[in-house]
mmCIF file of C-alpha atoms in Angstrom:
data_model
loop_
_atom_site.group_PDB
_atom_site.id
_atom_site.type_symbol
_atom_site.label_atom_id
_atom_site.label_comp_id
_atom_site.label_asym_id
_atom_site.label_seq_id
_atom_site.Cartn_x
_atom_site.Cartn_y
_atom_site.Cartn_z
ATOM 1 C CA MET A 1 88.694 103.977 89.355
ATOM 2 C CA SER A 2 86.708 106.152 91.719
ATOM 3 C CA LEU A 3 88.008 109.551 92.709
ATOM 4 C CA LEU A 4 88.591 108.539 96.343
ATOM 5 C CA VAL A 5 90.632 105.494 95.333
ATOM 6 C CA PHE A 6 92.590 107.610 92.859
ATOM 7 C CA LEU A 7 93.389 110.167 95.565
ATOM 8 C CA PHE A 8 94.324 107.410 98.029
ATOM 9 C CA VAL A 9 96.694 105.849 95.487
ATOM 10 C CA GLY A 10 98.214 109.280 94.812
ATOM 11 C CA ILE A 11 98.803 109.998 98.492
ATOM 12 C CA VAL A 12 100.352 106.594 99.173
ATOM 13 C CA ALA A 13 102.506 106.673 96.032
ATOM 14 C CA GLY A 14 103.718 110.207 96.723
ATOM 15 C CA TRP A 15 104.562 109.349 100.312
ATOM 16 C CA LEU A 16 106.438 106.183 99.280
ATOM 17 C CA ALA A 17 108.357 108.018 96.570
ATOM 18 C CA GLY A 18 109.260 110.796 98.994
ATOM 19 C CA MET A 19 110.529 108.272 101.506
ATOM 20 C CA LEU A 20 112.590 106.408 98.900
ATOM 21 C CA VAL A 21 114.060 109.362 97.011
ATOM 22 C CA LYS A 22 114.343 112.229 99.462
ATOM 23 C CA GLY A 23 114.123 110.495 102.804
ATOM 24 C CA GLY A 24 110.840 112.089 103.860
ATOM 25 C CA GLY A 25 107.368 112.956 102.673
ATOM 26 C CA PHE A 26 106.160 116.307 101.380
ATOM 27 C CA GLY A 27 103.051 116.671 103.508
ATOM 28 C CA LEU A 28 99.591 115.504 102.520
ATOM 29 C CA LEU A 29 99.078 117.912 99.630
ATOM 30 C CA GLY A 30 102.626 117.548 98.294
ATOM 31 C CA ASP A 31 102.427 113.756 98.431
ATOM 32 C CA LEU A 32 99.094 113.873 96.633
ATOM 33 C CA VAL A 33 100.426 116.054 93.818
ATOM 34 C CA VAL A 34 103.597 113.992 93.384
ATOM 35 C CA GLY A 35 101.622 110.740 93.504
ATOM 36 C CA VAL A 36 98.949 111.811 91.018
ATOM 37 C CA ILE A 37 101.469 113.160 88.517
ATOM 38 C CA GLY A 38 103.574 110.053 89.165
ATOM 39 C CA ALA A 39 100.561 107.867 88.377
ATOM 40 C CA PHE A 40 100.329 109.450 84.946
ATOM 41 C CA VAL A 41 104.084 109.162 84.385
ATOM 42 C CA GLY A 42 104.136 105.546 85.569
ATOM 43 C CA GLY A 43 101.113 104.642 83.475
ATOM 44 C CA TYR A 44 102.757 106.148 80.409
ATOM 45 C CA LEU A 45 106.061 104.359 81.077
ATOM 46 C CA PHE A 46 104.456 100.985 81.739
ATOM 47 C CA ASN A 47 102.255 101.329 78.659
ATOM 48 C CA SER A 48 105.208 102.375 76.468
ATOM 49 C CA LEU A 49 107.266 99.405 77.638
ATOM 50 C CA GLY A 50 104.362 96.984 77.286
ATOM 51 C CA VAL A 51 104.572 96.002 80.956
ATOM 52 C CA SER A 52 101.491 95.143 83.005
ATOM 53 C CA SER A 53 101.212 95.721 86.732
ATOM 54 C CA GLY A 54 98.516 93.098 87.144
ATOM 55 C CA GLY A 55 95.849 95.657 88.016
ATOM 56 C CA GLY A 56 94.110 96.185 91.315
ATOM 57 C CA LEU A 57 94.932 98.561 94.109
ATOM 58 C CA VAL A 58 98.432 97.227 94.791
ATOM 59 C CA GLY A 59 99.336 97.322 91.086
ATOM 60 C CA SER A 60 98.101 100.898 90.845
ATOM 61 C CA ILE A 61 100.187 101.914 93.864
ATOM 62 C CA VAL A 62 103.284 100.233 92.408
ATOM 63 C CA VAL A 63 102.882 101.947 89.029
ATOM 64 C CA ALA A 64 102.180 105.336 90.626
ATOM 65 C CA THR A 65 105.124 104.982 93.013
ATOM 66 C CA ILE A 66 107.536 104.101 90.211
ATOM 67 C CA GLY A 67 106.251 107.050 88.201
ATOM 68 C CA ALA A 68 106.588 109.362 91.202
ATOM 69 C CA ILE A 69 110.163 108.179 91.796
ATOM 70 C CA VAL A 70 111.018 108.893 88.155
ATOM 71 C CA LEU A 71 109.392 112.311 88.485
ATOM 72 C CA LEU A 72 111.335 113.172 91.650
ATOM 73 C CA VAL A 73 114.640 112.013 90.154
ATOM 74 C CA LEU A 74 114.024 114.131 87.051
ATOM 75 C CA ILE A 75 113.143 117.169 89.174
ATOM 76 C CA ARG A 76 116.285 116.687 91.262
ATOM 77 C CA PHE A 77 118.383 116.335 88.087
ATOM 78 C CA ILE A 78 116.907 119.498 86.560
ATOM 79 C CA LYS A 79 117.485 121.491 89.773
ATOM 80 C CA ARG A 80 121.183 120.526 89.771
ATOM 81 C CA ALA A 81 121.704 121.593 86.160
#
């Protein structure tokens, strides 16, 4: 995956996760960070469970978004504790 596509997927995934979990995005840089870390988390989770996203741009965005949602929920849980 090229760097530009990877960054695009990170931005979109971070924005989607922010909209679904918190109700708003975190700005361009925040969405990028959440989305990129979420891509790694989602990739790890999908690989561990043996689930395939089907590949392609849409599959990458879905995996990264799910990972970003998990990341945001964990961060929210840790902040409350």
